[in-house]
Backbone as ProteinMPNN parsed JSONL, in Angstrom:
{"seq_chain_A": "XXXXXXXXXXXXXXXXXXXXXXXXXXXXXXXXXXXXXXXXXXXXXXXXXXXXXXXXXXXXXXXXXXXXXXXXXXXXXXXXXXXXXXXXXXXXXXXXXXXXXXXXXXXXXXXXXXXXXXXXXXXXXXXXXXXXXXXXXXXXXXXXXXXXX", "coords_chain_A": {"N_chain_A": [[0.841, -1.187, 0.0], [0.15, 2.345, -0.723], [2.146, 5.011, 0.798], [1.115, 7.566, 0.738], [-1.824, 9.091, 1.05], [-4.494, 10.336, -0.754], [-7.449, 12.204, -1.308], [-9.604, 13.846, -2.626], [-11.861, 15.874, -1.75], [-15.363, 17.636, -1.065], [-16.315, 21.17, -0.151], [-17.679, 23.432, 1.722], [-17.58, 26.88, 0.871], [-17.685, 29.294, 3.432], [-18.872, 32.514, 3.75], [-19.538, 36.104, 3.977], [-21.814, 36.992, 2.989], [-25.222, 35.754, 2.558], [-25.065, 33.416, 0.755], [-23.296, 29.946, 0.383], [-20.304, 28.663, -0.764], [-19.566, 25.617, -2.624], [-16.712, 24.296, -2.742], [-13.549, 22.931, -4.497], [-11.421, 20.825, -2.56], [-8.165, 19.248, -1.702], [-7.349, 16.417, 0.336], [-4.252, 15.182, 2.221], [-2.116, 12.953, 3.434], [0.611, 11.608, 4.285], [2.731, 9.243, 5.49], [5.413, 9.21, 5.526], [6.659, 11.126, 5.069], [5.439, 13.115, 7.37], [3.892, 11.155, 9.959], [2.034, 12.099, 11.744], [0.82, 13.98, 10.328], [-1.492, 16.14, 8.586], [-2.547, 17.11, 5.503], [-4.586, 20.018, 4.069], [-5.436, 21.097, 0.952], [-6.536, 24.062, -0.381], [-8.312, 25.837, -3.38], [-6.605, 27.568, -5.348], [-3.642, 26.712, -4.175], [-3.207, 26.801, -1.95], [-1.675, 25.154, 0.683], [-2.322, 23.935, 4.111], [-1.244, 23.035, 6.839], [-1.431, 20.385, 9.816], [-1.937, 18.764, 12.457], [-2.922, 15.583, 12.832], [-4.43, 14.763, 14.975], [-5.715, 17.344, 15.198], [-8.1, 16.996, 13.7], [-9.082, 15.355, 14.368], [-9.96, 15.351, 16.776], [-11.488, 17.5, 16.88], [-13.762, 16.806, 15.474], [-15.509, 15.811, 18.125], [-14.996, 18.335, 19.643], [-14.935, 21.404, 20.105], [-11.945, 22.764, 19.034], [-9.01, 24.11, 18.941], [-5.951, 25.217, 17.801], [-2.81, 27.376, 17.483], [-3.524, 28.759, 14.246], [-5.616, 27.864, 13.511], [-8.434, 26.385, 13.696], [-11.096, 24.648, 14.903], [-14.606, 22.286, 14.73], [-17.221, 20.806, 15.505], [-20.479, 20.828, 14.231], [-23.557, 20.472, 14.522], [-24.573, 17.226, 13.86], [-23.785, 16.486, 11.654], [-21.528, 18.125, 10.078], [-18.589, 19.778, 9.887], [-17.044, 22.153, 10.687], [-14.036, 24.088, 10.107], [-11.516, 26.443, 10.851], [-9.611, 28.76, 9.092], [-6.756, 30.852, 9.821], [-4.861, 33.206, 8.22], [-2.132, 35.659, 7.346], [-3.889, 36.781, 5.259], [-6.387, 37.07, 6.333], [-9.219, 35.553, 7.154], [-10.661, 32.084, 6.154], [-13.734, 30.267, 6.095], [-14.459, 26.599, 6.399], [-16.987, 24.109, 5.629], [-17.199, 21.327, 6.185], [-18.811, 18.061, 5.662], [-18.847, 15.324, 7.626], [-18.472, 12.831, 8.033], [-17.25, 12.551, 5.291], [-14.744, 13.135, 6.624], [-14.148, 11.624, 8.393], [-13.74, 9.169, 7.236], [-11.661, 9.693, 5.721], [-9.669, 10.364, 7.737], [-9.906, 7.281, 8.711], [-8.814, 6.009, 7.074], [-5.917, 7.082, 7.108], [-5.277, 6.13, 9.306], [-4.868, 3.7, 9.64], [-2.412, 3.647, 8.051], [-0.422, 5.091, 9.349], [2.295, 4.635, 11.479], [2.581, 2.773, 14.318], [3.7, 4.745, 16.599], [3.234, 7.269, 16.284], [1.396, 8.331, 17.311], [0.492, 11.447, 19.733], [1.187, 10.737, 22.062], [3.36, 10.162, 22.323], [5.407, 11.325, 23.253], [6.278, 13.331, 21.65], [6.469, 16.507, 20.36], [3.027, 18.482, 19.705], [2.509, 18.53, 16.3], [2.462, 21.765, 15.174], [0.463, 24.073, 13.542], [0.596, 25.018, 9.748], [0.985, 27.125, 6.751], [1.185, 26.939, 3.461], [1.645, 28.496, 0.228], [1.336, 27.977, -2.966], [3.567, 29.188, -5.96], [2.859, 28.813, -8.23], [0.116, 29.177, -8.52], [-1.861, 31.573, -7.808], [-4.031, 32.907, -4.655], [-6.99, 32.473, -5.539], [-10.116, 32.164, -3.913], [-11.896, 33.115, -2.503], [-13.787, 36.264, -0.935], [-11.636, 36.388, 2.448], [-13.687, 35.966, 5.169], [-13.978, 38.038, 7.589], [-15.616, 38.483, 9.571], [-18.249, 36.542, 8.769], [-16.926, 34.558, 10.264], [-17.052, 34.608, 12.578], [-19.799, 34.419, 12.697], [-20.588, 31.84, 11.872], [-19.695, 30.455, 13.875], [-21.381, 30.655, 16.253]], "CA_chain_A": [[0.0, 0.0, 0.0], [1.149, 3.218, -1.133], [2.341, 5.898, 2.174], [0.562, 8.597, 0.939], [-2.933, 9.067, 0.828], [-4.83, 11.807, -1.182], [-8.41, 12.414, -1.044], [-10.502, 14.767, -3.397], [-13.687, 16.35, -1.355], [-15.813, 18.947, -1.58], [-16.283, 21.903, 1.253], [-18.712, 24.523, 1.575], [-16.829, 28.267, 1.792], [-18.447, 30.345, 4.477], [-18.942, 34.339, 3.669], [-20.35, 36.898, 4.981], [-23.212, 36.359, 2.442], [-26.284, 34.699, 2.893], [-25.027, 32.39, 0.429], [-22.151, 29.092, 0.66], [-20.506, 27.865, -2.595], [-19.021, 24.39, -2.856], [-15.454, 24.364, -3.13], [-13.024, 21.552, -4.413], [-10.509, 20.565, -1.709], [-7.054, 18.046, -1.731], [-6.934, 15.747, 1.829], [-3.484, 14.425, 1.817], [-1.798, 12.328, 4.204], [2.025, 11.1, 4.254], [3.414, 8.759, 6.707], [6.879, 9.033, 5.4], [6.461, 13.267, 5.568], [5.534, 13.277, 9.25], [3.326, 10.168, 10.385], [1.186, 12.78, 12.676], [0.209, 15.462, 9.612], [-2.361, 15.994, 7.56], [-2.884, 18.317, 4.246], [-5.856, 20.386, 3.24], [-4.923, 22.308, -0.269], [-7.332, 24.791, -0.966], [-8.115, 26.003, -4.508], [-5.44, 28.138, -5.625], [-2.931, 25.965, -4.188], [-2.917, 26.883, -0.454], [-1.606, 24.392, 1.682], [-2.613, 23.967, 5.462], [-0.644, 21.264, 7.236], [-1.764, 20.255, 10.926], [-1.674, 17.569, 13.517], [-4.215, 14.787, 12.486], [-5.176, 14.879, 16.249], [-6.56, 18.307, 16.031], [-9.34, 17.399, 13.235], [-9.833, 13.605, 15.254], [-10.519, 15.709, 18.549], [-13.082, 18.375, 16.401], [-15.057, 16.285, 15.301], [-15.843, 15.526, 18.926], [-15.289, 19.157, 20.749], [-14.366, 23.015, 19.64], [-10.261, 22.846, 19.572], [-7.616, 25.596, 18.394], [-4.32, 25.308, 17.547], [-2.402, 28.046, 16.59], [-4.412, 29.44, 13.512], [-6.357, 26.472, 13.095], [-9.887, 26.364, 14.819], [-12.168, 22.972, 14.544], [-15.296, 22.358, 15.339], [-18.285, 19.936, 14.723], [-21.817, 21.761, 13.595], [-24.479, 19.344, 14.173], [-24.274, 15.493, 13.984], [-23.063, 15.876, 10.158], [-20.959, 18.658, 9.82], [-17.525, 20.287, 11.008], [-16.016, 23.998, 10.68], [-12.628, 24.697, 10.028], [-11.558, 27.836, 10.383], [-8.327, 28.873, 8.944], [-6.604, 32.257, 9.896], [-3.804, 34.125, 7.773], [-2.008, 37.086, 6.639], [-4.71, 37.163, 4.168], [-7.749, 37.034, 6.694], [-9.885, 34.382, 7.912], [-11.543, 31.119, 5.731], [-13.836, 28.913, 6.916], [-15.026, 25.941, 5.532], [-17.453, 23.523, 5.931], [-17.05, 19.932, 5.686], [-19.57, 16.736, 5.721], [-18.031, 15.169, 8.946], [-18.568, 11.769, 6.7], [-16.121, 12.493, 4.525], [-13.285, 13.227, 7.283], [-14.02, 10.168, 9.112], [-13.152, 7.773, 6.295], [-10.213, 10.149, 5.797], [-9.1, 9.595, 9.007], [-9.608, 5.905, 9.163], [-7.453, 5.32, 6.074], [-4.593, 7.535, 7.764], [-5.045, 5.477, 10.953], [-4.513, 2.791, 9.232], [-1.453, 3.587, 7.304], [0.023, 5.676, 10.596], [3.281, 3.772, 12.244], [1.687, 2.968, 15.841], [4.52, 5.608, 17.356], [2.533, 8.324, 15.597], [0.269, 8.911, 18.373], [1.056, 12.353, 20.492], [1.615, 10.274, 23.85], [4.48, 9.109, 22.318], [6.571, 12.264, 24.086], [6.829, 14.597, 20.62], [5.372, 17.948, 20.637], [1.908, 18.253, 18.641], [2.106, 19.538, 15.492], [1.898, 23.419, 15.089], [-0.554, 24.464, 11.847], [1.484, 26.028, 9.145], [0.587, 27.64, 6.053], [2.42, 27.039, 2.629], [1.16, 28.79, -0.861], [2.496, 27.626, -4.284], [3.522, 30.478, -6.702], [2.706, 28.935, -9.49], [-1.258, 29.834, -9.191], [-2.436, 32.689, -7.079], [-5.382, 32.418, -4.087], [-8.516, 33.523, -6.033], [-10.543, 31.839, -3.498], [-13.106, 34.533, -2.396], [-12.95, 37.524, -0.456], [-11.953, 36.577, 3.549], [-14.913, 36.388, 5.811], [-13.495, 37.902, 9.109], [-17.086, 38.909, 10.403], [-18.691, 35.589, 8.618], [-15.935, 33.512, 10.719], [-17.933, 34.956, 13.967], [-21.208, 34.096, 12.667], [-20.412, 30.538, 11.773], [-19.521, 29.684, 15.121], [-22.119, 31.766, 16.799]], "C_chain_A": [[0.882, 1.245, 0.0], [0.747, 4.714, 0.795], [1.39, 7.12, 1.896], [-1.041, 8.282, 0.369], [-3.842, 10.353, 0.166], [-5.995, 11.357, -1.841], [-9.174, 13.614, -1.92], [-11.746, 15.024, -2.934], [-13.826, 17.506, -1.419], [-16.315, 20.141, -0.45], [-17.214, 23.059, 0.855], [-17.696, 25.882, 2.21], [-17.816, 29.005, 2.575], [-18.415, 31.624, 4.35], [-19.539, 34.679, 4.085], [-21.331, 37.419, 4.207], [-24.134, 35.508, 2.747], [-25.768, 33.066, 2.163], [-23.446, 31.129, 0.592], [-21.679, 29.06, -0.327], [-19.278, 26.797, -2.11], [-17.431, 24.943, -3.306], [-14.817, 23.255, -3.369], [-11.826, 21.096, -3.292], [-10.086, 19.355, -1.927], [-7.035, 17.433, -0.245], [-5.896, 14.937, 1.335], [-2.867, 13.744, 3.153], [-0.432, 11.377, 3.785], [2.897, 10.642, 5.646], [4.437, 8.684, 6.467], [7.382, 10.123, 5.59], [6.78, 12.876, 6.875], [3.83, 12.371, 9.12], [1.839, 11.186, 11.429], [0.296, 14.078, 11.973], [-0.731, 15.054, 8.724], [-2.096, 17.435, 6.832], [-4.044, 18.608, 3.732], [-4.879, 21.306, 1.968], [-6.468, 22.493, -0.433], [-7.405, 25.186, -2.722], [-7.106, 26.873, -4.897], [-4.348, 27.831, -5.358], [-2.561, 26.761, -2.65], [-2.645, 26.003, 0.436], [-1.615, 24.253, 3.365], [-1.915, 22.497, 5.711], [-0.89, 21.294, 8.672], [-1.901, 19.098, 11.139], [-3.103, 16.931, 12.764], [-4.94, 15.03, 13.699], [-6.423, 15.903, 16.24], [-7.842, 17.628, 14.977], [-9.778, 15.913, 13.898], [-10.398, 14.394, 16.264], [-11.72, 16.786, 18.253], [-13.664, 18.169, 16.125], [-15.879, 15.534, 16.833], [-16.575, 16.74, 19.324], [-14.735, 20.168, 19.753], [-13.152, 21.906, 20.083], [-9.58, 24.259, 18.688], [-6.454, 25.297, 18.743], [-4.136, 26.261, 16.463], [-3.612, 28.875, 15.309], [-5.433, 28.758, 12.801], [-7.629, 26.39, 14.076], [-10.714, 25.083, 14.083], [-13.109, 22.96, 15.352], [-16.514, 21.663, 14.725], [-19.406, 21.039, 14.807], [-22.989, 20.957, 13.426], [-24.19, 18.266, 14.109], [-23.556, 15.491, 12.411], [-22.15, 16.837, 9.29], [-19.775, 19.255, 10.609], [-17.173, 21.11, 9.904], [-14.865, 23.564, 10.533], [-12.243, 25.92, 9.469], [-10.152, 28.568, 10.317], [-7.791, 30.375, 8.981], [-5.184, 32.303, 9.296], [-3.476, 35.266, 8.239], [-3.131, 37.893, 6.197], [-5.924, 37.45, 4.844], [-8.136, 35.788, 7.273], [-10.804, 33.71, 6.594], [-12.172, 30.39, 6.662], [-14.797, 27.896, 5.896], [-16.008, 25.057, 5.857], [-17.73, 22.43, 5.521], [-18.268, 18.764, 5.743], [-18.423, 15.69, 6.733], [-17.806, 12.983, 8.352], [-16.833, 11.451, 5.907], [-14.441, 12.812, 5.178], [-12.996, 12.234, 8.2], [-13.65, 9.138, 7.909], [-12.047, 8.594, 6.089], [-9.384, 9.864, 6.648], [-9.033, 8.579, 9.518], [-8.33, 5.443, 8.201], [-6.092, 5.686, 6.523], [-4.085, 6.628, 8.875], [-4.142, 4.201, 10.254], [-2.909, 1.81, 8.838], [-0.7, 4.175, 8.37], [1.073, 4.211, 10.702], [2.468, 3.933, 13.712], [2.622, 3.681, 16.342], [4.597, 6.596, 16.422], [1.981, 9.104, 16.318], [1.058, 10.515, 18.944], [1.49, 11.867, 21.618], [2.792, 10.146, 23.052], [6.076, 10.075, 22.478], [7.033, 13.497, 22.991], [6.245, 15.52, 20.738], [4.209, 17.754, 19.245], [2.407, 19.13, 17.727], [0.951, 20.969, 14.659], [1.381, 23.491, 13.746], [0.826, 25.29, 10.813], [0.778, 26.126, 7.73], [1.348, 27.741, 4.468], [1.708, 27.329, 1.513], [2.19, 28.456, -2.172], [2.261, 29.228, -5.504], [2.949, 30.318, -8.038], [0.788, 29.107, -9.738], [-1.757, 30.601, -8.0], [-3.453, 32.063, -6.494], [-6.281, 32.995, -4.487], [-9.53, 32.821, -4.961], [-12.031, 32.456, -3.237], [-12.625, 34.837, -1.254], [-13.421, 36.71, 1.359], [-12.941, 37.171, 4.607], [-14.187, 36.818, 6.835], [-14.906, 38.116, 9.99], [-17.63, 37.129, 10.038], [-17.761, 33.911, 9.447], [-16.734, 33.472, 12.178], [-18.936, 34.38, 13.769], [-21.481, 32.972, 12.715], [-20.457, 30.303, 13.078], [-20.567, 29.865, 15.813], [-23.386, 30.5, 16.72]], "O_chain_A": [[1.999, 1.314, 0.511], [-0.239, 5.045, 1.453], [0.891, 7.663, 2.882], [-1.358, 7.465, -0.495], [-3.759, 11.413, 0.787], [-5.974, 10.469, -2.693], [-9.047, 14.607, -1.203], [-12.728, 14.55, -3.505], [-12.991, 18.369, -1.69], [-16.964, 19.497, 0.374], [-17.372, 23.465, -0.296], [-17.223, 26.016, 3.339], [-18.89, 29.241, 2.021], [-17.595, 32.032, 5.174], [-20.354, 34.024, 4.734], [-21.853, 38.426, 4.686], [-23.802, 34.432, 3.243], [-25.939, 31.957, 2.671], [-22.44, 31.717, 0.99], [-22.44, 29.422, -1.224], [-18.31, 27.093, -1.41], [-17.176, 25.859, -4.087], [-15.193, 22.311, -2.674], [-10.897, 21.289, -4.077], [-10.825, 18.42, -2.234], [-6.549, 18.272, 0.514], [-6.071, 14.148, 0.406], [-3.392, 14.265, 4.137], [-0.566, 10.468, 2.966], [3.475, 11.321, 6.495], [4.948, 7.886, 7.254], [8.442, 10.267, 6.2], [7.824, 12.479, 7.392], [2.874, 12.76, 8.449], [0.755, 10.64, 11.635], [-0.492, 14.852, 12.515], [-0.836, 13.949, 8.191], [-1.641, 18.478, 7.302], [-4.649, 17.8, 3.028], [-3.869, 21.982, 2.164], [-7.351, 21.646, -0.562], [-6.444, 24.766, -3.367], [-6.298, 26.421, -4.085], [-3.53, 28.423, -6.062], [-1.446, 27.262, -2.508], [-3.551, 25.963, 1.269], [-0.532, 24.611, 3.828], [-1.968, 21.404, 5.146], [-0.555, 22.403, 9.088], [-2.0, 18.282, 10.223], [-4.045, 17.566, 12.289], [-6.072, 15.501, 13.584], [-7.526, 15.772, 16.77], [-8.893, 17.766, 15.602], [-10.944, 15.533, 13.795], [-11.503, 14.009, 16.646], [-12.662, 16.986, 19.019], [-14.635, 18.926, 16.167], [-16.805, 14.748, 16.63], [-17.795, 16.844, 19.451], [-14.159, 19.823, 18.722], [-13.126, 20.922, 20.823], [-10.03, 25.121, 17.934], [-6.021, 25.139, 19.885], [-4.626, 26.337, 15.336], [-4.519, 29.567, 15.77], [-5.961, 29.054, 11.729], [-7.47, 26.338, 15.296], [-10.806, 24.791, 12.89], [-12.979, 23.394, 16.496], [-16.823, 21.892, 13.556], [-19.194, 22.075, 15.436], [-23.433, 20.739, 12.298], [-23.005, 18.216, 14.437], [-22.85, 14.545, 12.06], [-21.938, 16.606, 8.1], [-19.84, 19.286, 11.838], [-17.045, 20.903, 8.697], [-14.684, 22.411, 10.926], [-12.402, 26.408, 8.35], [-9.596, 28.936, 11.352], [-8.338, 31.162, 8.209], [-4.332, 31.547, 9.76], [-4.034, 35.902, 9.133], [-3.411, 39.063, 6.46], [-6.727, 38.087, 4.162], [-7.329, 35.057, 7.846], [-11.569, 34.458, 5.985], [-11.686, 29.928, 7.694], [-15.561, 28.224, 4.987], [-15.992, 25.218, 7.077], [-18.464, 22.313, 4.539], [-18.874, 19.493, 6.529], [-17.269, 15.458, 6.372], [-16.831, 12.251, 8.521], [-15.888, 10.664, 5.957], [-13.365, 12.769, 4.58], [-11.901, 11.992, 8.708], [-13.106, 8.114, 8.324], [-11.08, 7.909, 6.421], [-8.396, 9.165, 6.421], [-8.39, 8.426, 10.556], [-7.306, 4.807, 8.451], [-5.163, 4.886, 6.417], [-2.932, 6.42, 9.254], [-2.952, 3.94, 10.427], [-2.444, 0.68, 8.986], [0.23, 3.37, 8.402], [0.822, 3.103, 10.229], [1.892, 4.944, 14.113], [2.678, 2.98, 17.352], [5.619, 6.883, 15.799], [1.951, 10.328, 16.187], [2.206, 10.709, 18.545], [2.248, 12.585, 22.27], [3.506, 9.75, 23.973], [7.225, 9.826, 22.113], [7.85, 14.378, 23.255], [5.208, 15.386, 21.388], [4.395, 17.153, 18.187], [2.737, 20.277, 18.028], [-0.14, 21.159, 14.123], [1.978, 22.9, 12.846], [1.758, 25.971, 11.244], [-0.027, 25.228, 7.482], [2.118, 28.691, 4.325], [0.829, 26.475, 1.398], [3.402, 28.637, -2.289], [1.298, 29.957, -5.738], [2.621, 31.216, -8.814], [0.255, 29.147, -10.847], [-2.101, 29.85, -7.087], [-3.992, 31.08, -7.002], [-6.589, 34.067, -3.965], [-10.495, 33.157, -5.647], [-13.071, 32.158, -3.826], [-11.705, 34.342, -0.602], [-14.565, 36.456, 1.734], [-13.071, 38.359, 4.904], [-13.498, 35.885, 7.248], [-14.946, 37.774, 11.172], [-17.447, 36.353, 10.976], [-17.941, 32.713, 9.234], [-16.973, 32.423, 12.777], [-19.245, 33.621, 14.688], [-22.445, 32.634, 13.401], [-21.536, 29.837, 13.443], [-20.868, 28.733, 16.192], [-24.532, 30.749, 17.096]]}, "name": "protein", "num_of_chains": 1, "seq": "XXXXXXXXXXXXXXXXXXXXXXXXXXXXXXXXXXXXXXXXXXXXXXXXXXXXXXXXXXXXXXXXXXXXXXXXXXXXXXXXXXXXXXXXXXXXXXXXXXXXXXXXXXXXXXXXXXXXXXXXXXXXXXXXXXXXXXXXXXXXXXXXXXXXX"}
């Protein structure tokens, strides 16, 4: 079985419009990278990299790390709410589609992956590729409040 895992779903952007719009999103996962990370790429080629833990423990409870906020929304949905330079995204996932994400990672994980296992959790970080600009739409920082709210 191949180490990395990469996932094609679809996310609802959050604005500070009445309305959502479907977005395409990359879930990637590399146990030869770092055994404990996960990858969202956004459209324009934004990469978010964070602890698998934090989106296993949001689909339970609110969490925050760093510029990374999680949070389930009902029995079938979870927030993520990503803060920049650029502003604040948030997205909204089908909680569905990050649980079979997260089983296949488990899966493929070395069992001395876990956080007990004395390493520090991994901090969120933020990596953009040059070769296509973030047209995404325009940062909700008010619609980031409302979501949660």
């Amino acid at each position: 079985m191949s180490p990395v895992i990469e996932e094609h779903a679809r996310a609802r952007l959050i604005t500070d419009g009445p309305l959502t719009r479907p977005v395409p999103v990359d879930l990637r996962y590399d146990a030869t990278e770092d055994p404990r990370t996960v990858h969202i790429t956004l459209p324009g080629g934004t990469d978010w990299a964070f602890g698998r833990d934090l989106l296993e423990r949001g689909l339970r409870t609110p969490i925050e790390r760093g510029a990374v906020r999680v949070w389930p929304c009902g029995r079938t949905q979870l927030i993520v709410e990503l803060h920049s330079t650029d502003g604040v995204e948030v997205f909204q996932f089908e909680i569905r589609t990050l649980i079979r994400f997260l089983a296949r990672t488990r899966a493929q994980a070395p069992a001395t992956a876990t956080p007990s296992d004395g390493t520090p959790e991994k901090r969120p970080s933020r990596t953009t590729t040059t070769a296509a600009p973030t047209t995404t739409a325009a940062r909700p920082e008010r619609g980031a409040q409302a979501a949660r709210g």
